[in-house]
Short mmCIF file of C-alpha atoms in Angstrom, two decimals:
data_model
loop_
_atom_site.label_atom_id
_atom_site.label_comp_id
_atom_site.label_asym_id
_atom_site.label_seq_id
_atom_site.Cartn_x
_atom_site.Cartn_y
_atom_site.Cartn_z
CA MET A 133 -8.76 -31.86 -21.54
CA ASN A 134 -6.40 -31.06 -18.76
CA HIS A 135 -4.78 -28.68 -21.12
CA GLN A 136 -7.91 -26.61 -21.83
CA SER A 137 -8.63 -26.69 -18.20
CA SER A 138 -5.54 -25.45 -17.32
CA PHE A 139 -5.39 -22.93 -20.28
CA SER A 140 -8.89 -21.95 -19.08
CA LEU A 141 -7.77 -21.41 -15.47
CA ARG A 142 -4.97 -19.34 -16.57
CA SER A 143 -6.94 -17.22 -18.51
CA PHE A 144 -9.03 -16.48 -15.45
CA PHE A 145 -6.17 -14.95 -13.87
CA GLN A 146 -4.76 -12.91 -17.23
CA PRO A 147 -5.28 -9.22 -16.46
CA VAL A 148 -8.65 -7.71 -18.41
CA ASP A 149 -7.91 -4.78 -20.81
CA LEU A 150 -10.61 -2.52 -19.90
CA THR A 151 -10.43 -0.50 -22.71
CA GLN A 152 -11.21 -3.26 -25.60
CA GLY A 153 -14.08 -5.14 -26.51
CA THR A 154 -17.41 -4.45 -26.05
CA CYS A 155 -18.63 -2.73 -23.39
CA TRP A 156 -21.16 -4.98 -21.78
CA LYS A 157 -19.21 -8.21 -22.64
CA THR A 158 -15.85 -6.63 -20.92
CA LEU A 159 -17.53 -5.22 -17.84
CA LEU A 160 -19.37 -8.36 -17.36
CA VAL A 161 -15.64 -10.91 -17.44
CA PHE A 162 -14.03 -8.10 -15.41
CA ALA A 163 -17.45 -7.76 -12.75
CA PHE A 164 -17.77 -11.17 -12.05
CA PRO A 165 -14.79 -12.10 -9.78
CA ILE A 166 -15.54 -8.86 -7.67
CA ILE A 167 -19.08 -9.59 -7.02
CA VAL A 168 -18.27 -13.00 -5.95
CA SER A 169 -15.67 -11.68 -3.53
CA TYR A 170 -18.14 -8.99 -2.24
CA LEU A 171 -20.21 -11.95 -1.53
CA LEU A 172 -17.23 -13.56 0.29
CA GLN A 173 -16.54 -10.82 2.35
CA GLN A 174 -20.09 -11.40 3.50
CA VAL A 175 -19.47 -14.82 4.23
CA TYR A 176 -16.55 -14.18 5.80
CA SER A 177 -18.36 -11.94 8.20
CA ILE A 178 -21.12 -14.55 8.56
CA SER A 179 -18.46 -17.52 9.53
CA ASP A 180 -16.77 -15.17 11.74
CA ALA A 181 -19.79 -13.83 14.04
CA ALA A 182 -21.17 -18.17 13.86
CA ILE A 183 -18.12 -19.14 15.49
CA VAL A 184 -18.00 -16.52 17.59
CA GLY A 185 -21.28 -16.63 18.25
CA GLN A 186 -21.58 -20.55 19.13
CA THR A 187 -18.28 -20.76 21.25
CA LEU A 188 -18.10 -17.78 23.56
CA THR A 189 -20.68 -16.27 26.78
CA ALA A 190 -23.59 -14.35 25.54
CA SER A 191 -21.90 -11.38 27.40
CA GLU A 192 -18.71 -11.03 24.80
CA VAL A 193 -20.72 -11.81 21.83
CA ALA A 194 -22.63 -9.19 23.11
CA GLY A 195 -19.75 -7.13 23.05
CA VAL A 196 -18.68 -8.15 19.91
CA ASN A 197 -21.63 -7.21 18.18
CA ASP A 198 -22.13 -4.11 19.72
CA THR A 199 -18.55 -3.13 18.44
CA THR A 200 -19.66 -3.59 14.61
CA SER A 201 -21.04 -0.12 14.11
CA LEU A 202 -17.96 1.43 15.42
CA ALA A 203 -15.00 -0.51 13.57
CA MET A 204 -16.99 0.46 10.24
CA ILE A 205 -16.32 4.07 10.88
CA PHE A 206 -13.05 3.66 10.55
CA LEU A 207 -12.87 0.59 7.90
CA GLN A 208 -14.77 3.07 5.63
CA PHE A 209 -12.11 5.52 5.07
CA ALA A 210 -9.90 1.63 4.18
CA PHE A 211 -12.63 1.57 1.42
CA GLY A 212 -12.96 5.18 0.05
CA ALA A 213 -9.20 5.81 -0.09
CA SER A 214 -8.91 2.26 -1.82
CA ALA A 215 -11.56 3.49 -4.24
CA GLY A 216 -9.76 6.98 -5.24
CA PHE A 217 -6.34 5.02 -5.34
CA CYS A 218 -8.10 2.72 -7.74
CA THR A 219 -9.13 5.94 -10.01
CA VAL A 220 -5.71 7.16 -10.28
CA THR A 221 -3.81 3.95 -11.36
CA SER A 222 -6.54 2.85 -13.72
CA CYS A 223 -5.74 6.13 -15.67
CA PHE A 224 -2.22 5.43 -15.71
CA VAL A 225 -2.99 1.69 -16.75
CA GLY A 226 -5.04 3.11 -19.46
CA ALA A 227 -2.48 5.59 -20.69
CA ARG A 228 -0.10 2.45 -21.21
CA ASP A 229 2.18 4.66 -18.65
CA SER A 230 4.34 2.27 -16.66
CA ALA A 231 6.28 4.67 -14.92
CA GLY A 232 2.93 6.36 -13.78
CA VAL A 233 1.57 3.20 -12.81
CA ARG A 234 5.12 3.01 -10.53
CA ARG A 235 4.92 6.33 -9.18
CA SER A 236 1.31 5.96 -8.58
CA MET A 237 1.59 3.02 -6.21
CA ALA A 238 4.68 4.33 -4.50
CA THR A 239 2.52 7.45 -3.41
CA GLN A 240 -0.09 5.19 -2.31
CA ILE A 241 2.04 2.87 -0.55
CA VAL A 242 3.38 6.06 1.67
CA LEU A 243 -0.45 7.54 1.62
CA SER A 244 -1.85 4.40 3.31
CA ALA A 245 1.40 4.33 5.34
CA ALA A 246 0.56 7.82 6.59
CA LEU A 247 -3.19 6.80 7.00
CA THR A 248 -2.90 3.89 8.57
CA ALA A 249 -0.95 5.63 11.76
CA VAL A 250 -3.31 8.41 11.87
CA LEU A 251 -6.24 5.86 11.62
CA THR A 252 -4.98 3.92 14.19
CA ALA A 253 -3.88 6.45 16.41
CA LEU A 254 -7.34 8.03 16.37
CA ALA A 255 -9.75 5.00 16.69
CA LEU A 256 -7.16 3.82 19.72
CA ALA A 257 -7.69 7.24 21.56
CA LEU A 258 -11.27 7.63 21.21
CA LEU A 259 -12.04 3.58 21.95
CA ASP A 260 -13.65 4.62 25.10
CA PRO A 261 -15.72 7.61 24.20
CA MET A 262 -16.91 5.74 21.32
CA LEU A 263 -18.26 2.73 23.47
CA ALA A 264 -19.60 5.42 25.85
CA TRP A 265 -21.81 6.75 23.00
CA ILE A 266 -23.15 3.36 22.26
CA ASN A 267 -23.74 2.94 26.55
CA VAL A 268 -21.24 0.03 26.56
CA THR A 269 -18.69 1.59 29.49
CA PRO A 270 -16.98 -0.29 32.24
CA ALA A 271 -20.06 -0.44 34.22
CA SER A 272 -20.94 -3.00 32.02
CA GLY A 273 -18.51 -5.69 33.07
CA GLU A 274 -18.14 -8.23 30.70
CA VAL A 275 -19.64 -6.52 27.95
CA TYR A 276 -17.42 -3.42 28.08
CA ARG A 277 -14.26 -5.67 28.99
CA ALA A 278 -14.85 -7.84 25.44
CA ALA A 279 -16.20 -4.97 23.50
CA TYR A 280 -12.68 -3.10 24.62
CA THR A 281 -10.45 -5.84 23.63
CA TYR A 282 -12.10 -7.09 21.04
CA CYS A 283 -11.93 -3.21 19.17
CA ALA A 284 -8.88 -2.49 20.89
CA ILE A 285 -7.41 -5.26 18.63
CA LEU A 286 -8.93 -4.59 15.62
CA PHE A 287 -8.21 -1.02 15.58
CA GLY A 288 -4.52 -1.45 15.76
CA GLY A 289 -4.79 -3.67 12.78
CA ILE A 290 -6.15 -0.98 11.14
CA GLY A 291 -3.16 -1.48 8.69
CA ALA A 292 -3.65 -4.54 7.62
CA GLN A 293 -7.40 -4.34 6.41
CA LEU A 294 -6.38 -0.50 4.70
CA PHE A 295 -3.22 -1.85 2.95
CA TYR A 296 -5.25 -5.36 1.92
CA ASN A 297 -7.91 -3.17 0.20
CA PHE A 298 -5.19 -0.90 -1.44
CA ILE A 299 -3.25 -3.74 -3.05
CA CYS A 300 -6.66 -5.66 -4.06
CA SER A 301 -8.03 -2.25 -5.67
CA PHE A 302 -4.41 -2.18 -7.38
CA LEU A 303 -4.75 -5.62 -8.97
CA ARG A 304 -8.13 -4.31 -10.40
CA SER A 305 -6.84 -1.33 -11.34
CA MET A 306 -4.15 -3.68 -13.77
CA GLY A 307 -7.31 -5.36 -15.00
CA ASP A 308 -7.00 -8.14 -12.51
CA SER A 309 -9.96 -9.16 -10.88
CA ALA A 310 -9.65 -12.74 -10.27
CA THR A 311 -6.42 -12.67 -7.80
CA PRO A 312 -7.93 -10.47 -5.33
CA LEU A 313 -11.35 -13.11 -5.23
CA ALA A 314 -8.35 -16.01 -4.81
CA PHE A 315 -6.73 -14.43 -1.91
CA LEU A 316 -10.02 -13.30 -0.54
CA LEU A 317 -11.30 -17.25 -0.02
CA PHE A 318 -7.92 -17.82 0.99
CA SER A 319 -8.16 -15.08 4.29
CA THR A 320 -11.79 -16.53 4.74
CA ILE A 321 -10.50 -20.02 4.81
CA LEU A 322 -7.59 -19.19 7.06
CA ASN A 323 -9.84 -16.81 9.05
CA VAL A 324 -12.15 -19.66 9.82
CA GLY A 325 -9.09 -21.95 10.93
CA LEU A 326 -7.20 -19.26 12.81
CA ASP A 327 -10.80 -18.27 14.96
CA LEU A 328 -11.22 -22.07 15.71
CA LEU A 329 -7.37 -22.63 16.48
CA PHE A 330 -7.36 -19.78 19.04
CA ILE A 331 -10.66 -19.71 20.74
CA LEU A 332 -11.66 -23.61 20.72
CA SER A 333 -7.65 -24.92 21.27
CA PHE A 334 -5.78 -21.50 22.99
CA HIS A 335 -9.28 -20.19 24.56
CA TRP A 336 -7.89 -16.93 24.04
CA GLY A 337 -11.67 -15.34 23.70
CA VAL A 338 -12.76 -12.36 21.83
CA ALA A 339 -9.10 -11.42 21.59
CA GLY A 340 -8.81 -14.57 19.66
CA ALA A 341 -11.33 -13.78 17.37
CA ALA A 342 -10.12 -10.73 16.42
CA ILE A 343 -6.07 -11.47 16.40
CA ALA A 344 -7.63 -14.14 13.98
CA THR A 345 -9.43 -11.41 11.85
CA VAL A 346 -6.08 -9.28 12.00
CA ALA A 347 -3.56 -12.24 11.05
CA ALA A 348 -5.76 -13.56 8.41
CA GLN A 349 -5.74 -10.05 6.59
CA LEU A 350 -2.29 -9.23 7.26
CA ILE A 351 -1.54 -12.53 5.61
CA SER A 352 -3.54 -12.09 2.61
CA THR A 353 -2.24 -8.59 2.13
CA LEU A 354 1.55 -9.98 2.02
CA GLY A 355 0.63 -12.93 -0.09
CA CYS A 356 -1.08 -9.76 -2.30
CA PHE A 357 2.11 -7.61 -2.50
CA LEU A 358 4.43 -10.61 -3.53
CA TYR A 359 1.80 -11.76 -6.04
CA ALA A 360 1.57 -8.32 -7.59
CA PHE A 361 5.36 -7.31 -8.04
CA LEU A 362 6.16 -11.19 -9.42
CA LYS A 363 3.00 -10.80 -11.76
CA TYR A 364 4.45 -7.45 -12.66
CA PRO A 365 7.96 -6.85 -13.09
CA GLU A 366 7.20 -3.22 -14.27
CA LEU A 367 5.96 -2.48 -10.50
CA GLN A 368 9.64 -2.86 -9.65
CA PHE A 369 10.67 0.61 -8.94
CA ASP A 370 13.87 1.61 -10.87
CA THR A 371 13.30 -1.43 -13.37
CA LEU A 372 11.18 -2.25 -16.78
CA GLY A 373 10.57 -5.49 -17.76
CA GLY A 374 12.68 -6.97 -14.68
CA GLU A 375 15.88 -5.43 -16.36
CA MET A 376 17.67 -2.52 -14.43
CA VAL A 377 17.41 0.18 -16.89
CA SER A 378 19.68 3.04 -14.90
CA ASN A 379 22.28 3.02 -12.11
CA ALA A 380 20.34 6.09 -10.54
CA ALA A 381 19.02 4.41 -7.14
CA GLN A 382 22.38 3.16 -6.32
CA ASN A 383 24.50 6.34 -7.44
CA GLY A 384 22.08 8.45 -5.66
CA PHE A 385 21.75 6.24 -2.80
CA GLY A 386 25.74 5.66 -2.25
CA ALA A 387 26.22 9.37 -2.59
CA ALA A 388 23.48 10.33 -0.10
CA ASN A 389 24.76 7.58 2.39
CA LYS A 390 28.06 8.87 2.60
CA LEU A 391 27.35 12.59 3.22
CA ASN A 392 24.93 11.02 6.08
CA ASN A 393 27.50 9.33 7.69
CA LEU A 394 29.74 12.00 8.06
CA LEU A 395 26.62 13.98 9.23
CA MET A 396 26.08 11.24 11.98
CA THR A 397 29.79 11.27 13.03
CA PRO A 398 29.46 14.23 15.96
CA LEU A 399 26.44 12.45 16.95
CA ASN A 400 28.17 9.14 16.89
CA GLY A 401 31.03 10.19 19.10
CA LEU A 402 29.30 12.20 21.75
CA GLY A 403 27.19 8.84 21.93
CA ALA A 404 30.41 6.82 22.33
CA ALA A 405 31.71 9.26 25.11
CA MET A 406 28.54 8.88 27.21
CA THR A 407 29.63 5.42 27.90
CA SER A 408 32.87 6.32 29.75
CA PHE A 409 31.07 9.00 31.55
CA THR A 410 28.35 6.92 32.89
CA ALA A 411 30.53 4.27 33.63
CA GLN A 412 32.97 6.33 35.71
CA ASN A 413 30.59 8.39 37.48
CA LEU A 414 28.50 4.89 38.15
CA GLY A 415 31.91 3.36 39.88
CA ALA A 416 32.19 6.67 42.08
CA GLY A 417 28.15 6.39 42.76
CA ASP A 418 27.61 9.61 41.93
CA HIS A 419 23.78 8.73 40.25
CA ALA A 420 22.62 12.29 40.24
CA ARG A 421 25.75 13.33 38.16
CA ILE A 422 24.92 10.77 35.94
CA LYS A 423 21.26 11.94 35.33
CA LYS A 424 22.62 15.57 35.07
CA GLY A 425 25.00 14.52 32.42
CA THR A 426 22.78 12.45 30.26
CA VAL A 427 20.14 15.50 30.00
CA GLN A 428 22.88 18.16 28.93
CA ALA A 429 24.34 15.70 26.33
CA LEU A 430 20.90 15.34 25.08
CA ILE A 431 20.83 19.18 24.88
CA ILE A 432 24.35 18.90 22.85
CA VAL A 433 23.37 16.41 20.68
CA TRP A 434 20.00 17.90 19.68
CA THR A 435 21.85 21.24 18.92
CA MET A 436 24.59 19.32 16.79
CA CYS A 437 21.54 17.53 14.83
CA LEU A 438 19.95 20.79 14.06
CA ILE A 439 23.65 21.87 12.45
CA SER A 440 23.68 18.24 11.09
CA ILE A 441 20.21 19.17 9.52
CA ALA A 442 20.94 22.39 8.34
CA ALA A 443 24.66 21.39 6.59
CA GLY A 444 22.52 18.46 5.22
CA LEU A 445 19.99 20.40 3.55
CA LEU A 446 22.82 23.32 2.32
CA LEU A 447 24.56 20.67 0.54
CA SER A 448 21.66 18.80 -0.67
CA ARG A 449 20.57 22.14 -3.06
CA GLY A 450 21.39 21.44 -6.28
CA GLY A 451 22.33 17.99 -5.57
CA GLY A 452 25.57 19.49 -4.79
CA TYR A 453 27.00 16.56 -2.62
CA LEU A 454 26.18 14.53 -5.53
CA TYR A 455 29.28 16.31 -7.25
CA ILE A 456 31.40 15.15 -4.35
CA PHE A 457 30.85 11.91 -4.69
CA LEU A 458 30.18 11.53 -8.81
CA SER A 459 31.65 12.68 -11.63
CA PRO A 460 28.95 15.58 -13.36
CA ASP A 461 27.71 13.22 -16.37
CA LYS A 462 26.46 10.48 -13.39
CA VAL A 463 24.37 13.03 -11.73
CA THR A 464 20.89 12.86 -13.14
CA ALA A 465 17.70 14.02 -12.28
CA GLU A 466 17.06 10.75 -11.14
CA THR A 467 20.02 10.51 -9.13
CA MET A 468 19.03 13.37 -7.33
CA ARG A 469 16.09 12.15 -6.54
CA TYR A 470 16.90 8.82 -5.28
CA GLY A 471 19.75 10.61 -3.36
CA ASN A 472 17.66 13.43 -1.78
CA THR A 473 14.56 11.06 -1.14
CA TYR A 474 16.86 9.34 1.41
CA LEU A 475 18.88 12.32 2.84
CA TYR A 476 15.18 14.06 3.51
CA VAL A 477 14.15 10.61 5.35
CA ASP A 478 17.32 10.41 7.28
CA LEU A 479 17.61 14.16 8.06
CA SER A 480 14.01 14.07 9.26
CA LEU A 481 14.61 11.69 12.13
CA TYR A 482 18.09 13.14 13.33
CA LEU A 483 16.23 14.30 16.71
CA PHE A 484 15.10 10.88 17.46
CA LEU A 485 18.56 9.18 16.40
CA GLY A 486 20.90 11.74 18.62
CA PHE A 487 18.29 10.50 21.41
CA ILE A 488 19.26 6.82 20.78
CA PHE A 489 22.68 7.32 20.47
CA VAL A 490 23.09 8.76 23.65
CA VAL A 491 20.46 7.34 25.75
CA ARG A 492 21.94 3.88 24.10
CA ASN A 493 25.43 4.15 25.30
CA CYS A 494 24.15 5.68 29.02
CA VAL A 495 22.37 2.17 29.14
CA GLN A 496 24.92 0.23 28.15
CA GLY A 497 27.87 2.56 30.66
CA ILE A 498 25.70 1.81 33.64
CA GLY A 499 25.91 -2.03 32.92
CA LYS A 500 22.59 -3.01 31.06
CA PRO A 501 23.98 -4.23 27.85
CA GLN A 502 20.72 -6.80 27.61
CA PHE A 503 18.77 -3.47 26.55
CA VAL A 504 21.63 -2.60 24.09
CA LEU A 505 21.33 -5.82 22.60
CA GLY A 506 17.33 -6.04 22.52
CA ALA A 507 17.29 -2.50 20.52
CA GLY A 508 20.12 -3.71 18.00
CA ALA A 509 17.98 -6.77 17.69
CA ALA A 510 15.14 -4.74 17.17
CA GLU A 511 16.20 -2.67 14.61
CA LEU A 512 18.03 -5.00 12.58
CA ALA A 513 14.38 -6.70 12.54
CA ALA A 514 12.78 -3.40 11.51
CA ARG A 515 15.40 -2.77 8.78
CA VAL A 516 14.00 -6.06 7.15
CA SER A 517 10.72 -5.98 7.93
CA VAL A 518 10.34 -2.13 6.05
CA CYS A 519 12.95 -3.44 3.31
#
């Protein structure tokens, strides 16, 4: 009996091949978890509203309720984008094209990140005008403060909602409609728990309700992504069935990284010089010279950046730099793709990088190493998070 129950539970989470079997039976088996998921999303919203309504002041509840339509304006983009992505991935799955599925996922991650940046910026920039459209202004007092706080946090967490919809749709494209349901159930329970914790225990009010929603979605999103990569090893880039199929990524990255380090050398050198420059002028008490030198150094480093970018682009043509670091038999289309991708991303940020090199060393030169340490820690955290 236990064996049968275990088997039934495992089979529930197995992907459904939508290209086989009787259509109506296949559709019902696949659609059932989706229907339950949609019902659960309503429970999610209802439980959230119930906790807010029972624990916050009338003005705060009014502020939250007033913003529902505003939030949906932007969240609909998340739903629409995930629906469009799902179509593309499902076609590759149906064609048994694992490479196409991987490409589809990689493209969707990039597009989702770009869409997150655009929607977040727009939503936050238009927040005040949109509140004014529904007659919620600073004159409304507590209602306005509640509405603004709630919306600002939700809009700041648009990425969590967008990526959650993306990964759930992606799993459904793979024929797995049960896993998104499981994670939504987990997210609903987590949201209720965080609501109670943040509102009743921490007394964060409206902010607590919004943070609970975003945090629950973010944790569920990370869990879904982890599950997807563990469940479907073929999704892991440059791997197939969990086994490395080529050294293209390592070789392309290695060569591009060496060239990148070479191109950054002048920027690093100028940055190092600024430490001594600012320190000496600080000792001389000439603060005006420090400011003037910093501005001129930025002009110089940005000129260097443009030269380095041009050199990098020139060397990337036809994968020219790859032949410096690799024998011709190791230079393939995939090696070039990985190497150039890394190189182009780095080159696109050189102006920002040059600014950091100059300013960071200037800050160090004027005796403020704690800021440099903080920046270094933030950089390390960002590297780990992005990877």
